[in-house]
Coordinates of N, CA and C in Angstrom, one line a residue:
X286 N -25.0 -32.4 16.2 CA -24.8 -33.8 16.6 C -23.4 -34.2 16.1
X287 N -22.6 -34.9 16.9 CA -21.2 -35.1 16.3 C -21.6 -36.9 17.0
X288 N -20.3 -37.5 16.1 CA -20.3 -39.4 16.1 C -18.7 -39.4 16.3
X289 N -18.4 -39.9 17.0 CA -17.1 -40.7 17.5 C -16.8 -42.0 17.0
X290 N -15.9 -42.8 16.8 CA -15.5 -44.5 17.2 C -14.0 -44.5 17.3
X291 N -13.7 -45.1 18.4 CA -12.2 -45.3 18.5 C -12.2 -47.0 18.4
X292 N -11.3 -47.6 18.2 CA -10.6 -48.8 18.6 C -9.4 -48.5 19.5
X293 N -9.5 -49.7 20.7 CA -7.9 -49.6 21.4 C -6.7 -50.2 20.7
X294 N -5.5 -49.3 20.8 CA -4.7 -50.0 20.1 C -4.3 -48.9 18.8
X295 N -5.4 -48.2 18.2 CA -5.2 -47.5 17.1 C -5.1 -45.9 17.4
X296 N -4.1 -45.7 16.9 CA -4.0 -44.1 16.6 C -4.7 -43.6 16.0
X297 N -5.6 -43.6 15.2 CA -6.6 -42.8 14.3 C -7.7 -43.0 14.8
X298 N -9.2 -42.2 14.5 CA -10.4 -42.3 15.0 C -11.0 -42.1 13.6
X299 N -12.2 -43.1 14.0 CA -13.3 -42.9 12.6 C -13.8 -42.5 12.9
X300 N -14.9 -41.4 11.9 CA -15.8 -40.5 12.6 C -15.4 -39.1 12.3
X301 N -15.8 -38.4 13.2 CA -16.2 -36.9 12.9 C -16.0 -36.8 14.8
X302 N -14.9 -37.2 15.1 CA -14.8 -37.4 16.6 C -14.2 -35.6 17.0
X303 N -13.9 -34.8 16.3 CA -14.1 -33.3 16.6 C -15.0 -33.0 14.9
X304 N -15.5 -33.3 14.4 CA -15.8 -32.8 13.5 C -16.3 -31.5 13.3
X305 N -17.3 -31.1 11.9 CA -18.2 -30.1 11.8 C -19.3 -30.4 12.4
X306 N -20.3 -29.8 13.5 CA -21.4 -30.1 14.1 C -22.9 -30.0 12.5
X307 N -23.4 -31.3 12.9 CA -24.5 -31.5 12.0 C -25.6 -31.4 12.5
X308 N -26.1 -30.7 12.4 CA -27.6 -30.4 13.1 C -28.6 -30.9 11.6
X309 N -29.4 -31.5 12.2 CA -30.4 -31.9 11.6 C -31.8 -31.0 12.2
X310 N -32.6 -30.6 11.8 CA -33.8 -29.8 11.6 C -34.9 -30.2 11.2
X311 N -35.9 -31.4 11.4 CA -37.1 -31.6 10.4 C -36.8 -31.9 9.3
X312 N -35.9 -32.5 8.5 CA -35.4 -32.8 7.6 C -34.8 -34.3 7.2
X313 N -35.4 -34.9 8.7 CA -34.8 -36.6 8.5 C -35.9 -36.9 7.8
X314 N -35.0 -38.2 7.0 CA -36.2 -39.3 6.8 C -36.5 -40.5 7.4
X315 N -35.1 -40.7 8.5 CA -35.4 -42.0 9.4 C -36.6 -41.6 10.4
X316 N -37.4 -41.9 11.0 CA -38.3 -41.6 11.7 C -39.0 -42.9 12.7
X317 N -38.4 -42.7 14.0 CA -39.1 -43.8 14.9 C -40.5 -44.4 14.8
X318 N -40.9 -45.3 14.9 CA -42.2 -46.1 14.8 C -43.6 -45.2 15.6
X319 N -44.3 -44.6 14.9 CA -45.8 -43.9 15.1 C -45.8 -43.9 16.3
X320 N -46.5 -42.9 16.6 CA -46.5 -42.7 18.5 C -45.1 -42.4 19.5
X321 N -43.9 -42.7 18.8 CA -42.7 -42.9 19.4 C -42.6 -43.7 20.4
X322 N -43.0 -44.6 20.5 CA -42.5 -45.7 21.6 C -42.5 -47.0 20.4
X323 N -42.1 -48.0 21.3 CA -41.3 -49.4 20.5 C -41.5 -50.7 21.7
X324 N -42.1 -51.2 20.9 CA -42.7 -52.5 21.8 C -41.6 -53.9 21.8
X325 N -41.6 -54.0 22.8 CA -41.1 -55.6 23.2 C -39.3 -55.3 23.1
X326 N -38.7 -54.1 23.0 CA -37.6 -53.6 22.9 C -37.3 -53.0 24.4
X327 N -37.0 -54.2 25.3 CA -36.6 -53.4 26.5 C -35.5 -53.4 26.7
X328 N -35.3 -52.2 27.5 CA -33.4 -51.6 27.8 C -33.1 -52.8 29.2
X329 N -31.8 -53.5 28.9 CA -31.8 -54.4 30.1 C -30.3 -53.5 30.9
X330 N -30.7 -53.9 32.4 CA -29.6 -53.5 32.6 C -29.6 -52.0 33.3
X331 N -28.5 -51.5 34.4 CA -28.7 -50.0 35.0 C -28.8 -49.0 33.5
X332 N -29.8 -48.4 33.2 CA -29.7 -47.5 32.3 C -30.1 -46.2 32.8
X333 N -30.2 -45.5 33.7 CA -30.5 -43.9 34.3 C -31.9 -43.3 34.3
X334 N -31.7 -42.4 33.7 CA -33.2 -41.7 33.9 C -34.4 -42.4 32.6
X335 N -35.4 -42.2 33.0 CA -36.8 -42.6 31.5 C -36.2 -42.4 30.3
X336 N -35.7 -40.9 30.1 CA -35.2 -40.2 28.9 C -34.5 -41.2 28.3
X337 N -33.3 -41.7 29.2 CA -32.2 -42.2 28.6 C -32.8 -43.9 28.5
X338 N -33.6 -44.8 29.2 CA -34.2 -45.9 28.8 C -34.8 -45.9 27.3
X339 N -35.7 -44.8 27.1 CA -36.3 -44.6 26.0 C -35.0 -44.5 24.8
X340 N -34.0 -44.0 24.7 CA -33.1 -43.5 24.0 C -32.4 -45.1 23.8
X341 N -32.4 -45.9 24.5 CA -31.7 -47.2 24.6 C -32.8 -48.2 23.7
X342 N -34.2 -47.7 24.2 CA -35.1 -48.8 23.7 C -35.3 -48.6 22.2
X343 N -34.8 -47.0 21.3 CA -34.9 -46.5 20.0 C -34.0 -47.5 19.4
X344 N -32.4 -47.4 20.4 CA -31.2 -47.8 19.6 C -31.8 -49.3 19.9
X345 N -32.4 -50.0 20.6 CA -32.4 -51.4 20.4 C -33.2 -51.9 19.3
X346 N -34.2 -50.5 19.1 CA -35.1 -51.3 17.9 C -34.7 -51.1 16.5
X347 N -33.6 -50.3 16.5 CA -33.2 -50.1 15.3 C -32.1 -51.0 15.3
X348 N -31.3 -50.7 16.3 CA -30.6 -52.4 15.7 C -31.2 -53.9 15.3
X349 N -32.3 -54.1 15.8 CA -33.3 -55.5 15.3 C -33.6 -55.1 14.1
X350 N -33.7 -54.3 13.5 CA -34.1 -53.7 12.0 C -32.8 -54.1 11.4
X351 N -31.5 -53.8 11.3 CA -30.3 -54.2 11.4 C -29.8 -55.5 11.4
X352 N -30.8 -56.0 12.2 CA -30.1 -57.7 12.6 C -29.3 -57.9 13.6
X353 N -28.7 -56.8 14.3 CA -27.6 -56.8 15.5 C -28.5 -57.3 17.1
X354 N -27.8 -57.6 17.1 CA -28.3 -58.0 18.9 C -28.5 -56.6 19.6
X355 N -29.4 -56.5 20.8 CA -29.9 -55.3 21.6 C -28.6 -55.2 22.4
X356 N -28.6 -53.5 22.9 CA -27.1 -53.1 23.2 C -27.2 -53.4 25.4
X357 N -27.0 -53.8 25.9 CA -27.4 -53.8 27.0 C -26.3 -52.5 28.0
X358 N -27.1 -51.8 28.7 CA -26.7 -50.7 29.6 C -25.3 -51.2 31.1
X359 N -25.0 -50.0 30.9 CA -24.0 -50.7 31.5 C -23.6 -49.2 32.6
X360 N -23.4 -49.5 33.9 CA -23.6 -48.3 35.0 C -22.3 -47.6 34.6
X361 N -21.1 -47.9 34.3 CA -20.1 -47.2 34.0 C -20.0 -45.8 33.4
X362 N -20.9 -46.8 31.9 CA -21.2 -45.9 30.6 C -22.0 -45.2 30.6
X363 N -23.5 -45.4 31.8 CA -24.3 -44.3 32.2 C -23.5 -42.8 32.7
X364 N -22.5 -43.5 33.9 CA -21.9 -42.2 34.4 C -20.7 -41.7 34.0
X365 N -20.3 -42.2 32.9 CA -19.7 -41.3 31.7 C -20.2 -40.8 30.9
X366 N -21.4 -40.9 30.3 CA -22.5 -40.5 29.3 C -23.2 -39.1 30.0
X367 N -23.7 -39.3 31.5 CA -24.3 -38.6 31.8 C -23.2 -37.3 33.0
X368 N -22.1 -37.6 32.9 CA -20.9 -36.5 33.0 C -20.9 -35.5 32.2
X369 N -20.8 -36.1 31.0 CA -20.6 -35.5 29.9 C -21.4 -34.5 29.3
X370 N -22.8 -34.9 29.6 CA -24.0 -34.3 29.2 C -23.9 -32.8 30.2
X371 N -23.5 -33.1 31.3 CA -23.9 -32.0 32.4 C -22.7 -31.7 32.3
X372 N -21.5 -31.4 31.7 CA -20.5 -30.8 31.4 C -20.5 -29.9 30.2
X373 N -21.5 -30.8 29.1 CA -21.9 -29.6 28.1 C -22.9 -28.7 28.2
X374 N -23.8 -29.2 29.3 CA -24.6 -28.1 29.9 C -24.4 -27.1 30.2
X375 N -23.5 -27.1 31.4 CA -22.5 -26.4 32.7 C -21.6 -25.3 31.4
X376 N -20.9 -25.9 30.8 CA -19.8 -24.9 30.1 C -20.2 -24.5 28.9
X377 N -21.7 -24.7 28.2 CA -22.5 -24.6 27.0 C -21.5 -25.1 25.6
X378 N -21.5 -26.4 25.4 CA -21.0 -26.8 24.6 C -21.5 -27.6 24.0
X379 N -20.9 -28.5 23.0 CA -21.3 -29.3 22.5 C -20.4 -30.2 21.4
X380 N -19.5 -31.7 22.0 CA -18.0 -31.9 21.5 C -17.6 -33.1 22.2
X381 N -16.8 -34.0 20.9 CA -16.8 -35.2 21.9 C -15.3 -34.5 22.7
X382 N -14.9 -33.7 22.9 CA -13.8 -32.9 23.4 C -14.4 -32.6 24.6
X383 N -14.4 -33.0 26.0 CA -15.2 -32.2 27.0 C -14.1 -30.6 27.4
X384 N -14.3 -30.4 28.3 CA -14.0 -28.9 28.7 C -12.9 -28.7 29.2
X385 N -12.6 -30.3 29.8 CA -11.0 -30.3 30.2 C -10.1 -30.5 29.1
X386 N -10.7 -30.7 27.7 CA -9.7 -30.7 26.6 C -9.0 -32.7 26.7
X387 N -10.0 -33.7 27.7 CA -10.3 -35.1 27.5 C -10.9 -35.7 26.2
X388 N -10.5 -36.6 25.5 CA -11.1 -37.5 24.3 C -12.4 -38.3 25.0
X389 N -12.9 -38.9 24.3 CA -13.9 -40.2 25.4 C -12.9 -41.0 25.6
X390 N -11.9 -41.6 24.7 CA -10.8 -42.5 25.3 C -10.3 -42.2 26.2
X391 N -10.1 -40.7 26.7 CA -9.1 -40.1 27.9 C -9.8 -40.4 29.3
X392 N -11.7 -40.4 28.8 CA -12.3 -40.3 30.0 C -13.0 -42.1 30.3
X393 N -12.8 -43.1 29.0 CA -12.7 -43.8 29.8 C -11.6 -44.7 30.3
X394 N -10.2 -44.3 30.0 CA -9.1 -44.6 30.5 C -8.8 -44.2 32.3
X395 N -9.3 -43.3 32.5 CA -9.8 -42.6 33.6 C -10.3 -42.9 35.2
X396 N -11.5 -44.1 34.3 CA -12.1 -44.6 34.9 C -11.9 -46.5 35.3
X397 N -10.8 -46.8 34.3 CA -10.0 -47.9 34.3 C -11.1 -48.5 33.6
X398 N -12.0 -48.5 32.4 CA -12.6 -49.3 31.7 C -11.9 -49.6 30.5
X399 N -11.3 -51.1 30.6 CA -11.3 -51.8 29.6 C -12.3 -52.1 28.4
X400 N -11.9 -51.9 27.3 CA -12.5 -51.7 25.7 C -11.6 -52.3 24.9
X401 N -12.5 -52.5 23.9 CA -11.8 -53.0 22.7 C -12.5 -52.1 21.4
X402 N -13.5 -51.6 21.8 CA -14.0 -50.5 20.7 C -15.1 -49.5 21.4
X403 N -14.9 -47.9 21.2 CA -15.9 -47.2 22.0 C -16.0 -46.5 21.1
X404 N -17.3 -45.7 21.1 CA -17.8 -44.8 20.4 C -18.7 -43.7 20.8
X405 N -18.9 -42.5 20.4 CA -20.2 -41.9 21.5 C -20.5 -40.8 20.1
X406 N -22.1 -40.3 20.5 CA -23.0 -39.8 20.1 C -23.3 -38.8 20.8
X407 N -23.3 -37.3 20.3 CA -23.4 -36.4 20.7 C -25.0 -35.6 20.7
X408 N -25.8 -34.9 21.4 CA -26.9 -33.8 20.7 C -27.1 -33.0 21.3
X409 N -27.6 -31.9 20.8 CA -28.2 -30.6 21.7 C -29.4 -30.2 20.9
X410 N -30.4 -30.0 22.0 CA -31.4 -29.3 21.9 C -32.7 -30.4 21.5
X411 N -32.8 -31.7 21.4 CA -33.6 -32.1 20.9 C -34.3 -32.9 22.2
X412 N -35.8 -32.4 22.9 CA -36.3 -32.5 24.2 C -37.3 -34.2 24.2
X413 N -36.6 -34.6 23.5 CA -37.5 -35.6 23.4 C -36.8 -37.0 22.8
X414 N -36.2 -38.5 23.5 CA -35.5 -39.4 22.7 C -36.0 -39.8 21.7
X415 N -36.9 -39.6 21.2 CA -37.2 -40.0 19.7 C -36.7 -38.8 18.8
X416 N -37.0 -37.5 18.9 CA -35.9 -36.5 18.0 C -34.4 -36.5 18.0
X417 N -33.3 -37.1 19.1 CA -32.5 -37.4 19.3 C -32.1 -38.4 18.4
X418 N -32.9 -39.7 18.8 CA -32.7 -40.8 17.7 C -32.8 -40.4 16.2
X419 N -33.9 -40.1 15.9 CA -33.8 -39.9 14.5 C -32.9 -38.9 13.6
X420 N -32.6 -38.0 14.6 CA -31.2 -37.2 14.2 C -30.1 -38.2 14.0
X421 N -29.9 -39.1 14.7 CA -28.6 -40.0 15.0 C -28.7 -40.7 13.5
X422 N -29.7 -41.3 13.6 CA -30.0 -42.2 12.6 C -30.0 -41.9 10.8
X423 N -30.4 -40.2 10.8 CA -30.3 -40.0 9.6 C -28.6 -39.1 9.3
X424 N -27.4 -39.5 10.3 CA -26.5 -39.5 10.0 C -25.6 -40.8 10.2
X425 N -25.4 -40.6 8.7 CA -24.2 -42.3 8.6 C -23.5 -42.8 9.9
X426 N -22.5 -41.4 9.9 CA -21.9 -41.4 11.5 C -22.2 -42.4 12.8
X427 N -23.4 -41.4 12.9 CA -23.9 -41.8 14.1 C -24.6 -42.9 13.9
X428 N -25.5 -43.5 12.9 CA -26.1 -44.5 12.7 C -25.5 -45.5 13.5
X429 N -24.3 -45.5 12.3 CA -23.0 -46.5 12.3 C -22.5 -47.1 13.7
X430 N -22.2 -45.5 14.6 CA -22.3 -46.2 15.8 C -23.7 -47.2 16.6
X431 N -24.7 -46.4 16.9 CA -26.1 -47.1 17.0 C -26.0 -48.5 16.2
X432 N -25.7 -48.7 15.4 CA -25.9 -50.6 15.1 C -24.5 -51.1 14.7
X433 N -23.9 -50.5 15.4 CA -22.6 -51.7 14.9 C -22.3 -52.7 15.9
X434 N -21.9 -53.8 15.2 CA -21.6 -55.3 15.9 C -20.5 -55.0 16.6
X435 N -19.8 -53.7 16.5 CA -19.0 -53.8 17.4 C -19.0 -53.5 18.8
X436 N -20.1 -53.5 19.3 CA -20.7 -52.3 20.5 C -21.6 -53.4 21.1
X437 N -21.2 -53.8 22.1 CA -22.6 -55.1 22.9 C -22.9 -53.7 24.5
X438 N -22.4 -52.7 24.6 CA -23.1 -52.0 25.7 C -23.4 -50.5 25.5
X439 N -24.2 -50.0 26.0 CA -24.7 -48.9 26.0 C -24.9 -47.9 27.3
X440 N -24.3 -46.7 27.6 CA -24.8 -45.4 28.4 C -25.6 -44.6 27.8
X441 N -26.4 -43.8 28.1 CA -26.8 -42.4 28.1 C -27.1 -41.2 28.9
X442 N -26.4 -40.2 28.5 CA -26.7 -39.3 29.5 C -27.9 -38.1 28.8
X443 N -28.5 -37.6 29.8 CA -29.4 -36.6 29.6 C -29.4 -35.8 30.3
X444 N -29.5 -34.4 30.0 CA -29.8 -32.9 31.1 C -30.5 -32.4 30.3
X445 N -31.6 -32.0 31.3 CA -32.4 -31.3 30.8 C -32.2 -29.6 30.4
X446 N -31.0 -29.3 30.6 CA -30.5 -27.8 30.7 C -31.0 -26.9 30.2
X447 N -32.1 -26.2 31.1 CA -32.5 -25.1 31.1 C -33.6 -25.1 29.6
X448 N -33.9 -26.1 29.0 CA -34.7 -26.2 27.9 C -33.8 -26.1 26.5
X449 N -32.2 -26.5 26.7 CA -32.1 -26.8 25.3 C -31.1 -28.3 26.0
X450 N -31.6 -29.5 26.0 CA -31.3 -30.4 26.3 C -29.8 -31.0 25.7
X451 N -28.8 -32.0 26.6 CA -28.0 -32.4 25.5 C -28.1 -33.7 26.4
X452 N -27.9 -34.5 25.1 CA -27.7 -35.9 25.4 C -26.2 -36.5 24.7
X453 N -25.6 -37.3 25.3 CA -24.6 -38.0 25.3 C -24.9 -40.0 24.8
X454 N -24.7 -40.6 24.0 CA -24.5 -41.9 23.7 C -23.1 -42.7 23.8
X455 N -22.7 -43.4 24.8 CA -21.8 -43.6 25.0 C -21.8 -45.7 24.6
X456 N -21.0 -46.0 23.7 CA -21.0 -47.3 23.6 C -19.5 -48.4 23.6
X457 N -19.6 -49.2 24.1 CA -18.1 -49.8 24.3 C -18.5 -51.4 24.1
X458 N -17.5 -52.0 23.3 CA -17.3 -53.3 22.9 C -15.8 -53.9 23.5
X459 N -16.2 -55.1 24.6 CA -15.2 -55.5 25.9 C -14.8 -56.6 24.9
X460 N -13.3 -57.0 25.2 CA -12.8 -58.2 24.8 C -13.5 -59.2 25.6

């Protein structure tokens, strides 16, 4: 799992935006609410496939745990999220670096989306949004992105590739 955040405007990235990949294993202690689903936490807004609603409805209830407002989905950030996913699929990777050697700022400059702060969340192999989440969650990184006030929208992408899945979190805070 790798965590991104850029601000526009700044030359530096916080984060681990190429970092060392963290794989987490059965080893978290954050852990989604019994059963893995999350009540009265709905994803508003175009958010893509089940997978990726579920993955929105984690990050929304972990932000109320937080105190942050819910992230609402946004069609842009789906189809950057879920590019990206089927690109780490396609070329077996896993990086907020896609294949063309693009930043996520590269790819959402690209697409002419206006930001004032983006961030994205990386995973592989974890077949289920609640294993995804809790990976995310029991790294600072990633946490960090998942509840920060600086983020009011949310994508995700998911492929199911061939049985080691990767998922993409893509988040952006608009002036």
């Amino acid at each position: 799992m790798q965590s991104g955040i850029a601000n526009r405007g700044q030359t530096w990235l916080k984060g681990c935006m190429v970092a060392t990949l963290v794989m987490l294993f059965g080893c978290a202690s954050y852990e989604t609410p019994p059963g893995g689903e999350v009540s009265g936490v709905e994803a508003e807004g175009p958010c893509g496939s089940e997978m990726a609603r579920q993955a929105v409805r984690f990050a929304n209830h972990a932000r109320g745990e937080f105190g942050v407002a819910p992230l609402r989905c946004d069609a842009t950030l789906v189809q950057l999220a879920e590019a990206h996913s089927r690109d780490m699929c396609e070329q077996d990777y896993i990086s907020h670096i896609d294949s063309q050697g693009r930043t996520l700022e590269d790819r959402f400059d690209e697409v002419g989306y206006d930001f004032r702060a983006i961030g994205e969340n990386v995973a592989m192999g974890q077949r289920e949004a609640r294993n995804a989440h809790d990976g995310w969650m029991n790294s600072s990184s990633h946490r960090d992105n998942i509840v920060s006030e600086d983020f009011e929208y949310i994508g995700v992408g998911y492929v199911e590739c061939g049985g080691v899945p990767r998922w993409t979190q893509v988040f952006s805070g608009t002036w």
